Short mmCIF file of C-alpha atoms in Angstrom, two decimals:
data_model
loop_
_atom_site.label_atom_id
_atom_site.label_comp_id
_atom_site.label_asym_id
_atom_site.label_seq_id
_atom_site.Cartn_x
_atom_site.Cartn_y
_atom_site.Cartn_z
CA UNK A 34 20.97 32.74 58.72
CA UNK A 35 22.27 34.75 61.66
CA UNK A 36 20.91 38.07 62.94
CA UNK A 37 23.46 40.77 63.55
CA UNK A 38 24.48 41.29 67.22
CA UNK A 39 25.48 44.31 69.24
CA UNK A 40 26.72 44.82 72.75
CA UNK A 41 24.70 46.34 75.55
CA UNK A 42 26.63 48.12 78.21
CA UNK A 43 25.07 48.34 81.66
CA UNK A 44 26.62 50.57 84.21
CA UNK A 45 25.74 49.17 87.62
CA UNK A 46 26.13 50.50 91.11
CA UNK A 47 25.58 47.99 93.93
CA UNK A 48 25.05 49.27 97.44
CA UNK A 49 24.30 47.44 100.69
CA UNK A 50 21.65 48.79 103.05
CA UNK A 51 20.75 47.86 106.61
CA UNK A 52 18.58 44.96 107.53
CA UNK A 53 20.24 42.81 104.84
CA UNK A 54 18.76 44.86 102.05
CA UNK A 55 20.79 45.15 98.89
CA UNK A 56 20.06 47.80 96.32
CA UNK A 57 21.26 47.46 92.72
CA UNK A 58 20.96 50.57 90.58
CA UNK A 59 21.73 50.63 86.86
CA UNK A 60 21.46 52.52 83.61
CA UNK A 61 21.24 50.51 80.39
CA UNK A 62 23.04 52.04 77.43
CA UNK A 63 23.52 50.79 73.90
CA UNK A 64 27.23 50.60 73.21
CA UNK A 65 26.72 51.42 69.49
CA UNK A 66 24.24 54.27 69.64
CA UNK A 67 24.86 55.35 73.24
CA UNK A 68 21.09 55.61 73.67
CA UNK A 69 19.31 54.32 76.80
CA UNK A 70 17.74 50.88 76.68
CA UNK A 71 14.21 50.98 78.12
CA UNK A 72 11.88 48.17 79.17
CA UNK A 73 14.43 45.50 80.02
CA UNK A 74 13.48 43.02 82.70
CA UNK A 75 15.79 42.82 85.72
CA UNK A 76 15.02 40.00 88.14
CA UNK A 77 16.29 38.08 91.12
CA UNK A 78 13.76 35.27 90.74
CA UNK A 79 10.25 34.69 89.44
CA UNK A 80 8.81 36.82 92.22
CA UNK A 81 11.27 39.70 92.42
CA UNK A 82 11.89 41.88 89.42
CA UNK A 83 11.64 45.36 87.91
CA UNK A 84 11.63 46.98 84.49
CA UNK A 85 14.07 49.66 83.30
CA UNK A 86 12.34 52.98 82.68
CA UNK A 87 12.28 54.92 79.41
CA UNK A 88 15.66 56.35 80.20
CA UNK A 89 17.21 52.91 80.79
CA UNK A 90 17.35 53.39 84.61
CA UNK A 91 16.34 50.79 87.17
CA UNK A 92 16.73 50.05 90.87
CA UNK A 93 16.01 46.69 92.42
CA UNK A 94 16.01 45.92 96.14
CA UNK A 95 16.63 42.41 97.53
CA UNK A 96 15.08 42.14 100.99
CA UNK A 97 17.06 39.19 102.28
CA UNK A 98 20.59 38.08 102.97
CA UNK A 99 22.49 37.49 99.78
CA UNK A 100 23.91 34.05 99.21
CA UNK A 101 26.31 32.54 96.73
CA UNK A 102 23.43 31.21 94.65
CA UNK A 103 21.61 34.58 94.30
CA UNK A 104 21.97 36.06 90.84
CA UNK A 105 20.70 39.01 88.86
CA UNK A 106 19.05 38.15 85.55
CA UNK A 107 18.75 40.70 82.79
CA UNK A 108 16.45 40.06 79.83
CA UNK A 109 16.09 42.47 76.95
CA UNK A 110 14.30 41.99 73.65
CA UNK A 111 16.65 40.39 71.15
CA UNK A 112 19.38 39.58 73.66
CA UNK A 113 20.76 36.55 75.41
CA UNK A 114 19.83 36.38 79.07
CA UNK A 115 22.68 37.52 81.32
CA UNK A 116 23.23 35.96 84.70
CA UNK A 117 25.35 37.82 87.33
CA UNK A 118 26.21 36.45 90.76
CA UNK A 119 25.30 39.37 93.07
CA UNK A 120 27.57 38.48 96.05
CA UNK A 121 30.75 38.37 93.94
CA UNK A 122 29.86 41.04 91.44
CA UNK A 123 32.47 43.82 91.35
CA UNK A 124 32.49 45.07 87.78
CA UNK A 125 30.79 48.36 86.81
CA UNK A 126 30.02 47.29 83.20
CA UNK A 127 27.95 44.41 81.94
CA UNK A 128 27.80 43.58 78.26
CA UNK A 129 24.79 41.76 76.80
CA UNK A 130 24.96 40.12 73.40
CA UNK A 131 22.06 39.76 71.04
CA UNK A 132 20.70 36.31 70.51
CA UNK A 133 22.20 34.81 67.33
CA UNK A 134 19.11 33.25 65.75
CA UNK A 135 19.46 30.21 63.48
CA UNK A 136 16.24 29.93 61.46
CA UNK A 137 16.47 26.16 61.42
CA UNK A 138 16.27 26.26 65.18
CA UNK A 139 13.18 28.44 65.00
CA UNK A 140 11.44 26.10 62.56
CA UNK A 141 12.45 22.92 64.32
CA UNK A 142 8.92 22.51 65.78
CA UNK A 143 7.26 25.20 63.70
CA UNK A 144 6.47 25.77 59.99
CA UNK A 145 7.20 28.78 57.87
CA UNK A 146 3.88 30.59 58.29
CA UNK A 147 2.72 33.48 56.13
CA UNK A 148 1.73 36.76 57.70
CA UNK A 149 -1.99 35.97 57.18
CA UNK A 150 -1.63 32.58 58.80
CA UNK A 151 0.16 34.13 61.83
CA UNK A 152 -2.52 36.75 62.23
CA UNK A 153 -5.28 34.19 62.03
CA UNK A 154 -3.67 32.12 64.84
CA UNK A 155 -3.12 35.26 66.90
CA UNK A 156 -6.85 36.04 66.74
CA UNK A 157 -7.81 32.46 67.48
CA UNK A 158 -5.65 32.53 70.61
CA UNK A 159 -6.92 35.77 72.13
CA UNK A 160 -9.58 34.00 74.18
CA UNK A 161 -7.33 31.15 75.36
CA UNK A 162 -3.82 32.64 75.68
CA UNK A 163 -4.69 35.50 78.10
CA UNK A 164 -6.03 35.34 81.63
CA UNK A 165 -9.36 37.16 82.06
CA UNK A 166 -10.24 35.51 85.37
CA UNK A 167 -9.94 36.47 89.03
CA UNK A 168 -6.34 37.44 89.98
CA UNK A 169 -4.50 39.35 92.63
CA UNK A 170 -1.99 41.73 91.07
CA UNK A 171 0.77 43.23 93.18
CA UNK A 172 1.71 46.36 91.26
CA UNK A 173 3.32 49.77 91.20
CA UNK A 174 1.59 52.61 89.30
CA UNK A 175 2.88 56.07 88.46
CA UNK A 176 0.95 58.81 86.75
CA UNK A 177 2.71 62.08 85.86
CA UNK A 178 0.83 65.09 84.51
CA UNK A 179 2.70 67.88 82.77
CA UNK A 180 1.06 71.13 81.76
CA UNK A 181 2.58 73.89 79.58
CA UNK A 182 0.80 77.23 78.87
CA UNK A 183 1.56 77.89 75.18
CA UNK A 184 -0.44 81.10 74.92
CA UNK A 185 -2.03 83.42 77.54
CA UNK A 186 -3.22 86.55 75.78
CA UNK A 187 -5.80 88.92 77.19
CA UNK A 188 -6.53 92.06 75.15
CA UNK A 189 -8.65 94.81 76.73
CA UNK A 190 -10.60 96.75 74.11
CA UNK A 191 -12.73 98.99 76.28
CA UNK A 192 -13.06 99.58 79.99
CA UNK A 193 -15.10 101.93 82.18
CA UNK A 194 -13.76 100.24 85.30
CA UNK A 195 -10.43 101.97 86.08
CA UNK A 196 -8.98 99.01 88.01
CA UNK A 197 -9.66 96.66 85.05
CA UNK A 198 -7.03 98.04 82.70
CA UNK A 199 -4.52 96.22 80.48
CA UNK A 200 -1.84 96.29 83.16
CA UNK A 201 -4.17 94.71 85.72
CA UNK A 202 -5.24 91.93 83.29
CA UNK A 203 -1.59 91.31 82.47
CA UNK A 204 -0.94 90.81 86.18
CA UNK A 205 -3.76 88.28 86.31
CA UNK A 206 -2.26 86.34 83.41
CA UNK A 207 1.23 86.48 84.97
CA UNK A 208 -0.14 84.73 88.04
CA UNK A 209 -0.86 81.65 85.98
CA UNK A 210 2.09 79.22 86.08
CA UNK A 211 3.57 78.52 82.65
CA UNK A 212 4.74 75.02 83.49
CA UNK A 213 3.45 72.70 86.16
CA UNK A 214 3.72 69.00 86.85
CA UNK A 215 2.42 66.53 89.43
CA UNK A 216 3.09 62.88 90.10
CA UNK A 217 1.05 60.16 91.84
CA UNK A 218 2.68 56.89 92.88
CA UNK A 219 0.94 53.79 94.28
CA UNK A 220 2.17 50.46 95.51
CA UNK A 221 -0.75 48.08 96.05
CA UNK A 222 -2.60 44.92 95.35
CA UNK A 223 -5.55 44.87 92.94
CA UNK A 224 -8.15 42.12 93.22
CA UNK A 225 -10.72 41.13 90.62
CA UNK A 226 -11.23 39.84 87.12
CA UNK A 227 -8.73 41.34 84.68
CA UNK A 228 -11.48 41.60 82.09
CA UNK A 229 -12.41 45.17 81.22
CA UNK A 230 -15.32 46.66 83.13
CA UNK A 231 -15.27 44.13 85.99
CA UNK A 232 -15.52 45.41 89.65
CA UNK A 233 -12.17 45.67 91.45
CA UNK A 234 -10.95 45.84 95.07
CA UNK A 235 -7.66 47.32 96.05
CA UNK A 236 -5.32 47.32 99.01
CA UNK A 237 -3.07 50.39 98.78
CA UNK A 238 0.17 49.57 100.62
CA UNK A 239 1.80 52.93 100.12
CA UNK A 240 1.12 56.04 98.06
CA UNK A 241 2.35 59.58 97.44
CA UNK A 242 1.33 62.70 95.55
CA UNK A 243 4.14 64.98 94.51
CA UNK A 244 2.72 68.38 93.54
CA UNK A 245 2.52 72.09 94.34
CA UNK A 246 -0.82 72.68 96.09
CA UNK A 247 -0.81 76.33 95.20
CA UNK A 248 -0.05 75.86 91.51
CA UNK A 249 -2.08 72.75 90.82
CA UNK A 250 -3.85 73.35 87.50
CA UNK A 251 -7.60 72.99 88.20
CA UNK A 252 -10.65 75.09 87.49
CA UNK A 253 -10.93 75.74 91.28
CA UNK A 254 -7.32 77.00 91.56
CA UNK A 255 -7.76 79.43 88.69
CA UNK A 256 -10.96 80.63 90.27
CA UNK A 257 -9.28 81.16 93.69
CA UNK A 258 -6.37 83.03 92.11
CA UNK A 259 -8.66 85.35 90.21
CA UNK A 260 -10.76 86.02 93.31
CA UNK A 261 -7.66 86.81 95.38
CA UNK A 262 -6.40 89.30 92.82
CA UNK A 263 -9.85 90.93 92.61
CA UNK A 264 -10.01 91.34 96.39
CA UNK A 265 -6.48 92.76 96.49
CA UNK A 266 -6.81 95.34 93.72
CA UNK A 267 -10.51 96.19 93.45
CA UNK A 268 -11.97 97.91 96.54
CA UNK A 269 -15.36 98.83 95.14
CA UNK A 270 -18.62 97.87 96.83
CA UNK A 271 -19.57 95.77 93.85
CA UNK A 272 -19.59 92.33 92.44
CA UNK A 273 -18.58 91.32 88.93
CA UNK A 274 -20.04 88.95 86.40
CA UNK A 275 -17.86 87.46 83.67
CA UNK A 276 -19.34 86.23 80.41
CA UNK A 277 -17.65 83.91 77.92
CA UNK A 278 -14.62 83.69 80.14
CA UNK A 279 -12.08 81.13 81.30
CA UNK A 280 -13.09 81.08 84.95
CA UNK A 281 -16.10 79.80 86.82
CA UNK A 282 -16.63 81.37 90.27
CA UNK A 283 -18.75 81.21 93.39
CA UNK A 284 -17.80 84.29 95.49
CA UNK A 285 -17.50 87.95 94.58
CA UNK A 286 -17.60 86.97 90.90
CA UNK A 287 -20.88 85.49 89.78
CA UNK A 288 -19.97 84.02 86.45
CA UNK A 289 -20.66 81.36 83.82
CA UNK A 290 -18.16 79.64 81.58
CA UNK A 291 -20.37 80.28 78.57
CA UNK A 292 -23.58 82.12 77.93
CA UNK A 293 -26.11 79.31 78.27
CA UNK A 294 -27.80 79.74 74.93
CA UNK A 295 -24.45 79.22 73.13
CA UNK A 296 -23.20 76.03 74.78
CA UNK A 297 -22.79 73.14 72.32
CA UNK A 298 -23.20 69.65 73.79
CA UNK A 299 -19.66 68.37 72.99
CA UNK A 300 -17.92 71.36 74.59
CA UNK A 301 -20.19 71.38 77.66
CA UNK A 302 -19.59 67.61 78.02
CA UNK A 303 -15.83 68.14 77.89
CA UNK A 304 -15.84 70.86 80.57
CA UNK A 305 -18.21 68.84 82.80
CA UNK A 306 -16.01 65.77 82.44
CA UNK A 307 -12.91 67.64 83.58
CA UNK A 308 -14.69 69.13 86.57
CA UNK A 309 -16.14 65.74 87.49
CA UNK A 310 -12.70 64.11 87.29
CA UNK A 311 -11.25 66.67 89.65
CA UNK A 312 -14.11 66.20 92.12
CA UNK A 313 -13.82 62.35 92.08
CA UNK A 314 -10.04 62.41 92.46
CA UNK A 315 -10.34 64.50 95.62
CA UNK A 316 -13.39 62.74 96.96
CA UNK A 317 -12.13 59.16 97.18
CA UNK A 318 -8.47 58.41 96.33
CA UNK A 319 -8.86 54.61 96.53
CA UNK A 320 -12.00 54.40 94.38
CA UNK A 321 -10.66 56.80 91.76
CA UNK A 322 -7.21 55.20 91.49
CA UNK A 323 -8.29 51.56 91.31
CA UNK A 324 -10.72 52.58 88.53
CA UNK A 325 -7.87 54.42 86.71
CA UNK A 326 -5.42 51.52 87.06
CA UNK A 327 -7.95 48.90 85.96
CA UNK A 328 -8.86 50.93 82.86
CA UNK A 329 -5.14 51.43 82.09
CA UNK A 330 -4.31 47.71 82.33
CA UNK A 331 -7.08 47.09 79.78
CA UNK A 332 -6.10 49.89 77.49
CA UNK A 333 -4.51 47.57 74.96
CA UNK A 334 -5.53 45.35 72.10
CA UNK A 335 -7.63 42.77 73.94
CA UNK A 336 -10.79 44.78 74.71
CA UNK A 337 -13.36 45.02 71.95
CA UNK A 338 -13.83 48.75 72.18
CA UNK A 339 -10.14 49.66 72.48
CA UNK A 340 -8.48 52.47 70.52
CA UNK A 341 -5.61 50.10 69.74
CA UNK A 342 -7.78 47.98 67.41
CA UNK A 343 -5.13 46.71 64.98
CA UNK A 344 -6.25 43.09 65.55
CA UNK A 345 -10.03 43.60 65.85
CA UNK A 346 -10.09 45.77 62.71
CA UNK A 347 -7.08 44.19 60.96
CA UNK A 348 -8.46 45.04 57.49
CA UNK A 349 -7.70 48.67 58.24
CA UNK A 350 -3.98 47.89 58.64
CA UNK A 351 -1.05 46.69 56.60
CA UNK A 352 1.09 44.06 58.32
CA UNK A 353 4.66 43.12 57.45
CA UNK A 354 6.66 40.21 58.83
CA UNK A 355 10.25 41.16 59.70
CA UNK A 356 13.12 39.26 61.37
CA UNK A 357 12.77 36.98 64.37
CA UNK A 358 13.79 38.15 67.85
CA UNK A 359 14.48 36.59 71.18
CA UNK A 360 12.54 37.54 74.33
CA UNK A 361 12.48 35.76 77.72
CA UNK A 362 14.21 32.67 76.31
CA UNK A 363 11.65 32.29 73.50
CA UNK A 364 11.55 33.18 69.82
CA UNK A 365 9.10 35.78 68.62
CA UNK A 366 7.90 37.05 65.27
CA UNK A 367 8.52 40.78 64.67
CA UNK A 368 5.52 42.22 62.86
CA UNK A 369 4.96 45.89 61.98
CA UNK A 370 1.56 47.40 61.37
CA UNK A 371 0.47 50.70 59.89
CA UNK A 372 -2.89 52.12 58.82
CA UNK A 373 -4.33 51.84 55.34
CA UNK A 374 -8.01 52.68 55.82
CA UNK A 375 -8.32 55.56 58.21
CA UNK A 376 -6.96 53.69 61.30
CA UNK A 377 -5.12 55.55 64.01
CA UNK A 378 -1.95 53.65 64.97
CA UNK A 379 1.32 52.28 63.70
CA UNK A 380 3.73 50.08 65.55
CA UNK A 381 5.43 46.71 66.09
CA UNK A 382 4.05 43.63 67.77
CA UNK A 383 6.06 40.61 68.90
CA UNK A 384 4.28 37.22 68.62
CA UNK A 385 5.44 34.04 70.32
CA UNK A 386 6.30 31.51 67.64
CA UNK A 387 4.83 28.58 69.61
CA UNK A 388 1.48 29.72 71.02
CA UNK A 389 0.96 32.84 68.79
CA UNK A 390 0.38 35.14 71.78
CA UNK A 391 1.26 38.78 71.35
CA UNK A 392 3.78 39.30 74.12
CA UNK A 393 4.78 42.91 73.40
CA UNK A 394 3.42 45.89 71.42
CA UNK A 395 5.09 49.27 70.72
CA UNK A 396 2.61 51.75 69.25
CA UNK A 397 2.03 55.40 68.36
CA UNK A 398 -0.85 57.24 66.78
CA UNK A 399 -0.43 58.67 63.32
CA UNK A 400 -3.19 61.27 63.45
CA UNK A 401 -5.18 63.04 66.24
CA UNK A 402 -7.52 60.70 68.04
CA UNK A 403 -10.06 63.41 68.74
CA UNK A 404 -10.26 66.95 67.41
CA UNK A 405 -12.94 69.59 67.53
CA UNK A 406 -13.41 73.31 67.59
CA UNK A 407 -16.55 75.37 68.12
CA UNK A 408 -17.37 78.82 69.48
CA UNK A 409 -13.72 79.50 70.22
CA UNK A 410 -13.17 76.29 72.17
CA UNK A 411 -10.78 73.71 70.66
CA UNK A 412 -9.49 70.32 71.68
CA UNK A 413 -6.79 68.30 69.97
CA UNK A 414 -5.89 64.88 71.42
CA UNK A 415 -2.73 64.65 69.37
CA UNK A 416 -0.69 61.94 71.13
CA UNK A 417 -1.08 58.40 72.36
CA UNK A 418 2.03 56.20 72.32
CA UNK A 419 3.35 53.45 74.52
CA UNK A 420 4.56 49.92 75.14
CA UNK A 421 2.65 46.87 76.46
CA UNK A 422 4.43 43.70 77.72
CA UNK A 423 2.83 40.40 78.75
CA UNK A 424 4.17 37.34 80.49
CA UNK A 425 2.76 34.05 81.73
CA UNK A 426 1.37 33.52 85.28
CA UNK A 427 0.86 30.38 87.39
CA UNK A 428 -2.18 29.52 85.26
CA UNK A 429 0.07 29.34 82.20
CA UNK A 430 -1.87 32.31 80.86
CA UNK A 431 -0.53 35.65 79.78
CA UNK A 432 -1.12 38.69 82.00
CA UNK A 433 0.08 42.19 81.84
CA UNK A 434 3.65 42.68 83.08
CA UNK A 435 4.34 46.28 82.12
CA UNK A 436 2.59 49.16 80.43
CA UNK A 437 3.94 52.61 79.56
CA UNK A 438 1.81 55.21 77.80
CA UNK A 439 1.77 58.97 77.11
CA UNK A 440 -1.41 60.91 76.25
CA UNK A 441 -1.18 64.41 74.87
CA UNK A 442 -3.77 67.08 74.21
CA UNK A 443 -4.02 70.79 73.45
CA UNK A 444 -6.93 72.76 74.74
CA UNK A 445 -7.57 76.27 73.47
CA UNK A 446 -10.06 79.09 74.18
CA UNK A 447 -10.29 82.07 71.90
CA UNK A 448 -13.37 84.15 72.75
CA UNK A 449 -14.59 87.63 73.57
CA UNK A 450 -14.74 88.39 77.29
CA UNK A 451 -17.05 90.78 79.13
CA UNK A 452 -16.73 91.79 82.79
CA UNK A 453 -19.79 93.58 84.18
CA UNK A 454 -19.71 95.53 87.47
CA UNK A 455 -22.96 95.44 89.49
CA UNK A 456 -23.47 97.41 92.73
CA UNK A 457 -24.82 95.37 95.63
CA UNK A 458 -26.90 98.19 97.15
CA UNK A 459 -28.63 99.71 94.13
CA UNK A 460 -32.21 98.81 93.39
CA UNK A 461 -33.41 97.83 89.92
CA UNK A 462 -30.78 97.36 87.27
CA UNK A 463 -27.48 97.11 89.12
CA UNK A 464 -25.13 97.38 86.11
CA UNK A 465 -22.59 100.14 86.65
CA UNK A 466 -19.61 99.61 84.30
CA UNK A 467 -18.12 96.95 82.06
CA UNK A 468 -14.94 95.76 80.41
CA UNK A 469 -14.77 94.16 76.95
CA UNK A 470 -11.91 92.37 75.29
CA UNK A 471 -10.61 89.10 73.92
CA UNK A 472 -8.86 86.13 75.49
CA UNK A 473 -6.75 83.49 73.77
CA UNK A 474 -5.36 80.65 75.90
CA UNK A 475 -3.72 77.45 74.69
CA UNK A 476 -2.57 74.79 77.11
CA UNK A 477 -0.70 71.57 76.36
CA UNK A 478 -1.10 68.57 78.65
CA UNK A 479 0.90 65.36 78.75
CA UNK A 480 -0.38 62.49 80.86
CA UNK A 481 2.28 59.79 81.32
CA UNK A 482 1.34 56.52 82.98
CA UNK A 483 3.54 53.59 83.96
CA UNK A 484 2.43 50.29 85.45
CA UNK A 485 4.50 47.26 86.48
CA UNK A 486 2.89 44.11 87.82
CA UNK A 487 5.32 42.29 90.10
CA UNK A 488 3.06 39.28 90.79
CA UNK A 489 -0.14 38.08 89.19
CA UNK A 490 -1.68 35.25 91.19
CA UNK A 491 -4.92 33.45 90.27
CA UNK A 492 -7.62 33.67 92.97
CA UNK A 493 -11.22 32.45 93.29
CA UNK A 494 -14.37 34.54 93.35
CA UNK A 495 -14.62 33.53 97.04
CA UNK A 496 -11.21 35.13 97.65
CA UNK A 497 -12.34 38.27 95.89
CA UNK A 498 -15.57 38.49 97.92
CA UNK A 499 -13.77 37.81 101.18
CA UNK A 500 -11.34 40.71 100.76
CA UNK A 501 -12.42 43.92 102.50
CA UNK A 502 -11.09 47.25 101.38
CA UNK A 503 -9.88 50.07 103.61
CA UNK A 504 -11.67 52.98 101.90
CA UNK A 505 -10.25 56.01 103.68
CA UNK A 506 -6.77 55.80 102.23
CA UNK A 507 -4.97 59.04 101.46
CA UNK A 508 -1.61 59.47 99.75
CA UNK A 509 1.33 61.13 101.47
CA UNK A 510 1.77 64.68 100.23
CA UNK A 511 5.31 65.41 99.06
CA UNK A 512 6.20 69.07 98.24
CA UNK A 513 9.49 67.90 96.74
CA UNK A 514 11.07 64.65 95.59
CA UNK A 515 12.19 62.51 98.51
CA UNK A 516 14.61 59.68 97.57
CA UNK A 517 13.99 58.04 100.94
CA UNK A 518 10.21 57.64 100.49
CA UNK A 519 10.41 54.49 98.36
CA UNK A 520 13.73 53.19 99.84
CA UNK A 521 13.49 49.45 100.29
CA UNK A 522 10.64 49.04 97.83
CA UNK A 523 10.81 47.91 94.23
CA UNK A 524 9.30 50.53 91.96
CA UNK A 525 9.83 51.96 88.51
CA UNK A 526 12.86 54.21 88.74
CA UNK A 527 11.73 57.87 88.52
CA UNK A 528 12.79 60.04 85.60
CA UNK A 529 14.84 63.21 86.01
CA UNK A 530 11.76 65.48 86.03
CA UNK A 531 10.48 63.75 89.16
CA UNK A 532 13.86 63.80 90.83
CA UNK A 533 14.18 67.53 90.13
CA UNK A 534 10.66 68.38 91.39
CA UNK A 535 10.34 70.98 94.13
CA UNK A 536 7.92 73.82 94.86
CA UNK A 537 9.08 77.19 93.61
CA UNK A 538 7.89 80.22 95.65
CA UNK A 539 5.98 82.65 93.50
CA UNK A 540 4.06 85.80 94.18
CA UNK A 541 0.71 86.76 92.71
#
């Protein structure tokens, strides 16, 4: 039995840089569908390699003089490995053929297992196939955060403060950016046990933050914008208190996010969590980011408390064995899973036919992971999808090679709003005037994370304890995309949104 094959066309541009650096850029395209081919491994040797991004793009830099023996190796799920001599390469198109699989070859040293037998062996191998010990991981991590304001309605019902009319409130709303994005990129080395929850140390070699400082979407930025508009348009000798509003303030406006007696625990916890995250991110870049990266590399199917629990709670899923595939010169089972008892995810996993290790998972949620609404506040965590790829290290254990994930949520607030004017110099009750109305905001957030581990080297606990961090590391601020910033480094090729990023001047 032979699997059908198809060609893969790779358009490659090879350029030579100074200091004997060679840069190879490419876009992987399926010749039949014309769609990009993501997550292919492109390597020079066991220590130098990258992954094509979700648009099929990659760039690999070779920091040495190229010799006749240096080759580029391209591995893609289901395809024969392609070897290209870099020094003599002149073509602009590379075609990869799928691996023609003969089932007799697969079963030469293996039996024809049932799906239940395969799953049982996968579970038995979770403790032995994967490396949970001390390692040093050289990695590149990118996190992109996209925000879109879907609704920004403020309706004034009654106002005895002339300045606070509908036109003024419309001007406040118009100052809120409709679409924003920011991107954090880190090249570094992470030390510690890979196991979830273990302490980590990190050496950040280079890092950047690409964002618009003025339009960064935080509680503090909204507060500052509102205060600036108040100062500009309202000249009264008063201060204002906002009840049941969107903003929390510390200056002229003495406000609360909710009236205290109406705060429910889940909503208050959500708001407090967002504010704490913002504070931690700004307080200590190294501490916050190593924690984020370590959590992300464990956000898979190995941890006991993971969302992606299709193995731990396999009774909640239906599994189906499909055709065999070919990955990194080895055969793998292709197994799909989908929920049958209230589980959250569907997807495909690829299992090595020899040691029954899961070497790749593609997954997507089939229902919201978290959803609540109370007192006009709503949260819908509607998206979690991604890809996880493992490969063996020097311990002959599997460690994470690549992870890509997108998290999406919608946050809404639909509540009455009251703005009360109080005079600073009047004794007794200081209330002068007030504005009443309604607000309805809906914001959509997409958090996209990408992680590639270039090297994963086993270390001892003594090596871990001996390493000393440099805590006061700050990323380089970039107001626009700079193609020179990562020149000479191997990273995940940025998508078009990052390449197009630049600050747009806007007036309040």
